[in-house]
Short mmCIF file of C-alpha atoms in Angstrom, two decimals:
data_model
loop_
_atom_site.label_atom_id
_atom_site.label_comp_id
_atom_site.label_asym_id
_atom_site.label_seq_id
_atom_site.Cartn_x
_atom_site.Cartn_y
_atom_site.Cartn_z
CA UNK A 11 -36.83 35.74 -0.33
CA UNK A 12 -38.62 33.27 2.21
CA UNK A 13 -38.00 29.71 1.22
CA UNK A 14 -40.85 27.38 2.21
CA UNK A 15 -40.38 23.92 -0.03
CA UNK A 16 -37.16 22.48 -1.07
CA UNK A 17 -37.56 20.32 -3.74
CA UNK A 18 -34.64 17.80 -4.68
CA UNK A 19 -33.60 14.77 -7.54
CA UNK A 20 -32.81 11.44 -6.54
CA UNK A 21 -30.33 10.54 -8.87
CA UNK A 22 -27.37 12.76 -9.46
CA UNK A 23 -28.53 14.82 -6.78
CA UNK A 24 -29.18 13.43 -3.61
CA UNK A 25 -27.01 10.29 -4.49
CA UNK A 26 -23.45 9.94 -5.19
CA UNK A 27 -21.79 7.90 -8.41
CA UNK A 28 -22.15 4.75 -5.76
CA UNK A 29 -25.80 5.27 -5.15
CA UNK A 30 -25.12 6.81 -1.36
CA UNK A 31 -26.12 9.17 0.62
CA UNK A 32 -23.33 11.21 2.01
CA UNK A 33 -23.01 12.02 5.78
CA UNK A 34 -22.83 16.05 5.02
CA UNK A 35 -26.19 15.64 2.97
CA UNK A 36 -28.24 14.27 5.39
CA UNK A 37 -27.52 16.44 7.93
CA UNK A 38 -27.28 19.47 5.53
CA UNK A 39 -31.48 17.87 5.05
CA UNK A 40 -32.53 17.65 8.61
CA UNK A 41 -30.88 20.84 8.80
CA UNK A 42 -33.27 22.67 7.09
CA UNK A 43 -36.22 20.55 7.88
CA UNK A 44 -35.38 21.40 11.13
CA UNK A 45 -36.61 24.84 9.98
CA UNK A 46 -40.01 23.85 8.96
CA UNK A 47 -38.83 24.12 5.19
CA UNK A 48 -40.76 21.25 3.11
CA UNK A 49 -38.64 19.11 2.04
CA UNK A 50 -39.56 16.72 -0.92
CA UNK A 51 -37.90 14.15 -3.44
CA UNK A 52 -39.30 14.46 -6.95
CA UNK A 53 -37.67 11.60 -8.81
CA UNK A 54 -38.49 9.18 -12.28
CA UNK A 55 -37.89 6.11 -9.75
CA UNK A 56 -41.23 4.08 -8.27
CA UNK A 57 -42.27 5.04 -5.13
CA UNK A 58 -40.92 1.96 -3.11
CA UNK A 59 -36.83 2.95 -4.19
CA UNK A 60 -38.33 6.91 -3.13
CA UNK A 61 -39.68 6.08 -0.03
CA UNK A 62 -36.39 3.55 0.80
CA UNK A 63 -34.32 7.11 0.33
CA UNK A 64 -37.28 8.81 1.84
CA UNK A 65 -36.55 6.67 5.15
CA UNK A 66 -32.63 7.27 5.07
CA UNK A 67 -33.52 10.72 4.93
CA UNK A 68 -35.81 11.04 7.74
CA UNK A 69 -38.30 12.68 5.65
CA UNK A 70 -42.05 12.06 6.00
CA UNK A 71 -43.55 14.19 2.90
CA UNK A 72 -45.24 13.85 0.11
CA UNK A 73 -42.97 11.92 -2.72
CA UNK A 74 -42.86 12.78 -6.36
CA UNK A 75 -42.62 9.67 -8.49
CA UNK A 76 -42.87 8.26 -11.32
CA UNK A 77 -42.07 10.93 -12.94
CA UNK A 78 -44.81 12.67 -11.27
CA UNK A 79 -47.73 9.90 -11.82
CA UNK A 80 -47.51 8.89 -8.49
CA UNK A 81 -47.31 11.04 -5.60
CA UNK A 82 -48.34 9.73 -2.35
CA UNK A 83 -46.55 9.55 1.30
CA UNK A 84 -47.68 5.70 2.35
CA UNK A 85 -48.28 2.95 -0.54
CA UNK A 86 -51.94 2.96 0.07
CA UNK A 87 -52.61 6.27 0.47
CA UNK A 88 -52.06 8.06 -3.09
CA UNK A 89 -52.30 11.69 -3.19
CA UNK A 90 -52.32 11.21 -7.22
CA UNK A 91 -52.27 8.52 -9.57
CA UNK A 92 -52.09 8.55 -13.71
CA UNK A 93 -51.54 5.03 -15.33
CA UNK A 94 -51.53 4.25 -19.03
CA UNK A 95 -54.25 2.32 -19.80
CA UNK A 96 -53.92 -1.26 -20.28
CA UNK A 97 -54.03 -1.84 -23.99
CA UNK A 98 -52.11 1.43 -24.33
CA UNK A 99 -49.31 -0.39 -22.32
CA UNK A 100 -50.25 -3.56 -24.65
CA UNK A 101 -49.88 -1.93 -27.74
CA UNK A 102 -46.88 0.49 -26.94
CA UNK A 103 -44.76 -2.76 -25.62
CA UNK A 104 -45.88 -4.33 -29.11
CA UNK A 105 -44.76 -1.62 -30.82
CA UNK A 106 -41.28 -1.35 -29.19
CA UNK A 107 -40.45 -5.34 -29.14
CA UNK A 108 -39.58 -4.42 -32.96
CA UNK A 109 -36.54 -2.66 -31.95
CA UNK A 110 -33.45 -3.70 -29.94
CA UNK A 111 -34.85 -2.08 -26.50
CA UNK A 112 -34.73 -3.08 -22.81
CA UNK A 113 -38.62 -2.50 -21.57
CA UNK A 114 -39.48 -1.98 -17.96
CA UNK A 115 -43.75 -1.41 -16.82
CA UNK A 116 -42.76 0.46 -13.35
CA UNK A 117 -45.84 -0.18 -11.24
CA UNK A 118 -45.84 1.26 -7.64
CA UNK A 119 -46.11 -2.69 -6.68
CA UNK A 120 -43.41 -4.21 -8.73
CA UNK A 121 -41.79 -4.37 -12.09
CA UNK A 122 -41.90 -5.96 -14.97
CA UNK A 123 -39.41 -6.29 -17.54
CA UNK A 124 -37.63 -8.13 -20.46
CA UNK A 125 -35.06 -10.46 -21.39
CA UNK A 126 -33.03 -8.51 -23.88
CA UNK A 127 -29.14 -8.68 -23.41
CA UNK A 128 -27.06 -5.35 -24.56
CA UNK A 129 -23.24 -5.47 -23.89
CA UNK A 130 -23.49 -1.49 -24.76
CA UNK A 131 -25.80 -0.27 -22.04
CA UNK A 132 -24.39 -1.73 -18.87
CA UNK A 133 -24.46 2.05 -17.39
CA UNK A 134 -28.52 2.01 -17.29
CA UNK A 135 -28.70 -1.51 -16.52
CA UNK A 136 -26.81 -0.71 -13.35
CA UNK A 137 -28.61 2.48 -12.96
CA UNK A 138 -31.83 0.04 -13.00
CA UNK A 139 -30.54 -2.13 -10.55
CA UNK A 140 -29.86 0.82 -7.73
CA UNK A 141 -33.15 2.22 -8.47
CA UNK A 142 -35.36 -1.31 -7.91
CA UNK A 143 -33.21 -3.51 -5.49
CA UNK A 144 -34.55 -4.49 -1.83
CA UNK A 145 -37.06 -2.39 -3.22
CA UNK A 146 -40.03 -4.36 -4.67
CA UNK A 147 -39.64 -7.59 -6.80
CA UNK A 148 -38.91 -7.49 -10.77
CA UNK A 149 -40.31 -9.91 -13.05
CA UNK A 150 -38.55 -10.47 -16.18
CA UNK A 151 -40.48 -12.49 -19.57
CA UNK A 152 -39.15 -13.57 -22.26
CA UNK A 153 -42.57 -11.60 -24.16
CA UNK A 154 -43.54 -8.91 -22.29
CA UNK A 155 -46.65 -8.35 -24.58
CA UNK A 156 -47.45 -12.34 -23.88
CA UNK A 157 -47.48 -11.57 -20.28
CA UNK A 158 -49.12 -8.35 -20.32
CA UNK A 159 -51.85 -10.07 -22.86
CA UNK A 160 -52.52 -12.68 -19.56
CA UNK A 161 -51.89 -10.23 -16.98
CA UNK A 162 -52.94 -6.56 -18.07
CA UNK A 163 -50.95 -3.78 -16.16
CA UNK A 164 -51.84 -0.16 -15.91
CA UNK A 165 -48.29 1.00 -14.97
CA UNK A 166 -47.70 4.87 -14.14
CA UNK A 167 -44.74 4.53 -15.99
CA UNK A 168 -42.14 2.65 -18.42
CA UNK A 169 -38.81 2.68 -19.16
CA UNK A 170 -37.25 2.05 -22.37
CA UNK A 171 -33.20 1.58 -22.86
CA UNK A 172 -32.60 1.98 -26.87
CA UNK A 173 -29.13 0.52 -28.00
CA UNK A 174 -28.64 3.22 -30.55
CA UNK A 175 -30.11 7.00 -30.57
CA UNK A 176 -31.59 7.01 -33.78
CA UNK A 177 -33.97 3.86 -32.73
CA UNK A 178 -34.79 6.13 -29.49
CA UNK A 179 -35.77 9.01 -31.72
CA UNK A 180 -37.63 6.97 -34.31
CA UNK A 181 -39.83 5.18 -31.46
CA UNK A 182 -40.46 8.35 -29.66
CA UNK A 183 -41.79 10.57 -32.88
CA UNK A 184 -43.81 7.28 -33.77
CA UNK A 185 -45.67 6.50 -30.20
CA UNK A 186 -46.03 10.41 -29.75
CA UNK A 187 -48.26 10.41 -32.95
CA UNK A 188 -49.75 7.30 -32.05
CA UNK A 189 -50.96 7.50 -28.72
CA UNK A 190 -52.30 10.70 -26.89
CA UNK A 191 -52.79 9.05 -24.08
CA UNK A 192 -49.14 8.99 -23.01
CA UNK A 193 -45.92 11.52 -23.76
CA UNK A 194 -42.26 10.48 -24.00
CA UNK A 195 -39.63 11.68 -21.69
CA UNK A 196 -35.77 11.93 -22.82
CA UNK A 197 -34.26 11.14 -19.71
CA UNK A 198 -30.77 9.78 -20.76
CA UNK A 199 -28.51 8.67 -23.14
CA UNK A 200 -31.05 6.17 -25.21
CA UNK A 201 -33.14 6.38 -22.97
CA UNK A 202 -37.21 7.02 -23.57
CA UNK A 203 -39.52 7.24 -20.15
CA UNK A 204 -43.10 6.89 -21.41
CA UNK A 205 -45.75 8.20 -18.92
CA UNK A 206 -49.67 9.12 -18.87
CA UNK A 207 -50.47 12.13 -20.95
CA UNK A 208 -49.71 15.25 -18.67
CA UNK A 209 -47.55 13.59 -15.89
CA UNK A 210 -44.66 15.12 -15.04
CA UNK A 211 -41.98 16.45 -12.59
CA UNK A 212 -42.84 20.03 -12.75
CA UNK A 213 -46.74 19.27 -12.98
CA UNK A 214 -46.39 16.82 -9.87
CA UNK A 215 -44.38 19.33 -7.87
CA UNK A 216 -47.58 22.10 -8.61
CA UNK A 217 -50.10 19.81 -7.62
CA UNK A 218 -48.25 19.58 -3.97
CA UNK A 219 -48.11 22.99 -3.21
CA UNK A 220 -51.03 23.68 -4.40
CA UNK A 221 -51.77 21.52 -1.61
CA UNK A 222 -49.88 23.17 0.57
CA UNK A 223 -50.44 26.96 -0.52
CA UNK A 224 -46.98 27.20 -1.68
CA UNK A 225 -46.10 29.67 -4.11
CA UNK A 226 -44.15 29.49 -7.25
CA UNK A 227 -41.16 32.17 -5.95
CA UNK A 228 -40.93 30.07 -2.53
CA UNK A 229 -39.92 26.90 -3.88
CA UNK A 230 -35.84 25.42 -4.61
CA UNK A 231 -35.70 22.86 -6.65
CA UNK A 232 -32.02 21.02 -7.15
CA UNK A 233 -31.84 19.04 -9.88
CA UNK A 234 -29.53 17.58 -12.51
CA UNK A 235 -30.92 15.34 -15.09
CA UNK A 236 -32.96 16.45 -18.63
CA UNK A 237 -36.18 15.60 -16.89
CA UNK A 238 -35.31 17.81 -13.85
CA UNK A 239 -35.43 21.27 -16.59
CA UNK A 240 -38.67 22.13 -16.87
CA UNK A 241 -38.98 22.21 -12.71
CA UNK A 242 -35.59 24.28 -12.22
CA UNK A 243 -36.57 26.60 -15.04
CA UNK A 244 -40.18 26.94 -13.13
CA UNK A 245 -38.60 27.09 -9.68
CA UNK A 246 -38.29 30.70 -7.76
CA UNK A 247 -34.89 29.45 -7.40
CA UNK A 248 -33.79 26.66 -9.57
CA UNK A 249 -30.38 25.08 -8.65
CA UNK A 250 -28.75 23.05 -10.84
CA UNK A 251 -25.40 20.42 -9.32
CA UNK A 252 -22.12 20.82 -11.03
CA UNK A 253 -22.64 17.35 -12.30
CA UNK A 254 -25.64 18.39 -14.05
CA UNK A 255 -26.72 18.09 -17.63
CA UNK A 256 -25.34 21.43 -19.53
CA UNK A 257 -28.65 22.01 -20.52
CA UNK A 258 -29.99 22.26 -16.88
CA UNK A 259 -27.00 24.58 -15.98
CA UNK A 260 -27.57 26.76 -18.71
CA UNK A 261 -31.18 27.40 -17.54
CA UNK A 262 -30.22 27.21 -13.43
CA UNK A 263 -30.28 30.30 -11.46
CA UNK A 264 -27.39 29.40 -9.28
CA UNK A 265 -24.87 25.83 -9.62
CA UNK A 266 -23.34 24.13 -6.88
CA UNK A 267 -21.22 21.86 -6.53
CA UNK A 268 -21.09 18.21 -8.02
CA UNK A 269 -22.15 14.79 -5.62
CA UNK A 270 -17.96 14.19 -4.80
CA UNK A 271 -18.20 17.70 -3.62
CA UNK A 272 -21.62 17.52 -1.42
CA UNK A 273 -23.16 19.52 -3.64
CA UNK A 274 -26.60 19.60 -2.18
CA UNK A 275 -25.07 20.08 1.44
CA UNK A 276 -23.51 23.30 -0.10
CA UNK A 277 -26.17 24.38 -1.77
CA UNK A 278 -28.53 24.44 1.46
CA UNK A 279 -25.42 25.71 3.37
CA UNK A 280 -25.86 28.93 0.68
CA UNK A 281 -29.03 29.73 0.78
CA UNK A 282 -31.31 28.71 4.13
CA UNK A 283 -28.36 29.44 6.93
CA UNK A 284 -29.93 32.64 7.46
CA UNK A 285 -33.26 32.15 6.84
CA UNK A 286 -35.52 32.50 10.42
CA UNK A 287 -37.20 28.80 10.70
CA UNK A 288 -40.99 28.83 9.40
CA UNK A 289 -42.99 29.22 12.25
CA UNK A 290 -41.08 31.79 13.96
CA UNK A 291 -42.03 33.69 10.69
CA UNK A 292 -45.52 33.11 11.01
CA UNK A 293 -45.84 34.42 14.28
CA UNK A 294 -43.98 37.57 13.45
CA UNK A 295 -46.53 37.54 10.20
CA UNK A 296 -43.75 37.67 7.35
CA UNK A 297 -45.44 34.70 5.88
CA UNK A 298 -48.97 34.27 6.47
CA UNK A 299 -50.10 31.23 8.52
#
């Protein structure tokens, strides 16, 4: 099989446990961009942290983000764009200021976020952190529904960090019967990403190759979180990293190694080291131009 788009996580993938990019993964990247393979991060982070990792990478395509409600290559130049509405945002931050939540509104401009203080999910905050610093500024209210009643926001996404499961689990069943206009994403550990009705990884991923006349059985996708399943599952090859949730690695077609191990690196190493680069393929008419 011809491989044509490589499709890869953020999080867990791409970056190590101290939010880095190893040496061997960048070059195992230009490596096989070098071959005229499209390469492409399809991540649940804004598009500012993307692009920043975009840059390190060298890459200039299209970036999933958002959990695929915001796909675009420059700031100004969306490809695609879902938001939640602004009183769905209103009345979904109402709603979850009831329970004992950290609330981020991820627009691709900034952030905005509350005060609440949990000494049991310093993990996410820190996770949080990585994904928004020298990235774009963060706001934090005391009310977010105050501010957003002053200042209505159509954000592509939100996050929500529960401090218990079963408050995650009540909230999601509750805004899912709610509000049609958005669907809730387990992404974590307690932790609920709420997005516009139909956005996704998988559904983001689609709408770029159909772009790009890319078929399903020519695209990789390595991924590793919850949120990554429905793309590996879809993928003509789906790879999963040996740091992956089990449920991803149940449903992979192949596992590589974890991020200590350069588990993308190897994983490219694997499976494009023999493949002819892309043009060179389209001359000889394997692939059609």
């Amino acid at each position: 099989m011809i491989y044509r788009l490589l499709a890869m996580n953020i999080d867990g993938t791409i970056l190590n446990e101290d939010g880095k990019i190893n040496k061997q993964t960048k070059e195992a990247i230009e490596y096989v961009a070098s071959k005229g393979v499209y390469v492409m991060l399809v991540t649940s982070r804004s598009f500012p942290s993307a692009k920043r990792v975009a840059k390190a990478l060298k890459l200039e395509s299209f970036l999933v983000t958002h959990q695929g409600a915001y796909i675009a290559n420059e700031m100004d130049k969306p490809l695609l764009v879902k938001r939640i509405p602004e009183d769905i945002a209103y009345d979904v931050v109402r709603f979850l200021e009831d329970f004992e939540c950290d609330i981020r509104l991820l627009h691709e401009k900034y952030a905005l976020a509350n005060k609440k203080e949990s000494d049991q999910d310093l993990v996410i905050k820190g996770f949080w952190q990585r994904a928004t610093s020298l990235s774009y500024s963060t706001k934090y209210v005391e009310s977010l529904s105050e501010e957003l009643a002053g200042n209505p926001s159509e954000p592509p996404k939100m996050e929500v960090s529960f401090f218990n499961e079963q408050d995650m689990q009540d909230a999601k069943k509750a805004i899912e019967s709610m509000y049609f206009e958005v669907d809730c994403l387990v992404s974590g550990p307690q932790k609920l990403e709420i997005v516009p009705n139909g956005a996704s990884k998988l559904k983001g991923v689609l709408y770029v190759c159909d772009r790009l006349g890319i078929h399903r059985e020519e695209v990789v996708m390595i991924g590793s979180g919850l949120d990554d399943l429905p793309l590996v599952q879809w993928a003509g090859l789906g790879a999963a990293m040996g740091n992956a949730h089990k449920e991803v690695k149940r449903s992979a077609d192949w596992i590589t190694r974890d991020t200590s191990e350069n588990g993308v690196a190897y994983m490219i190493k694997e499976h494009f080291r023999k493949q002819q680069p892309i043009d060179f393929l389209k001359k000889m008419n394997v692939i059609k131009k």
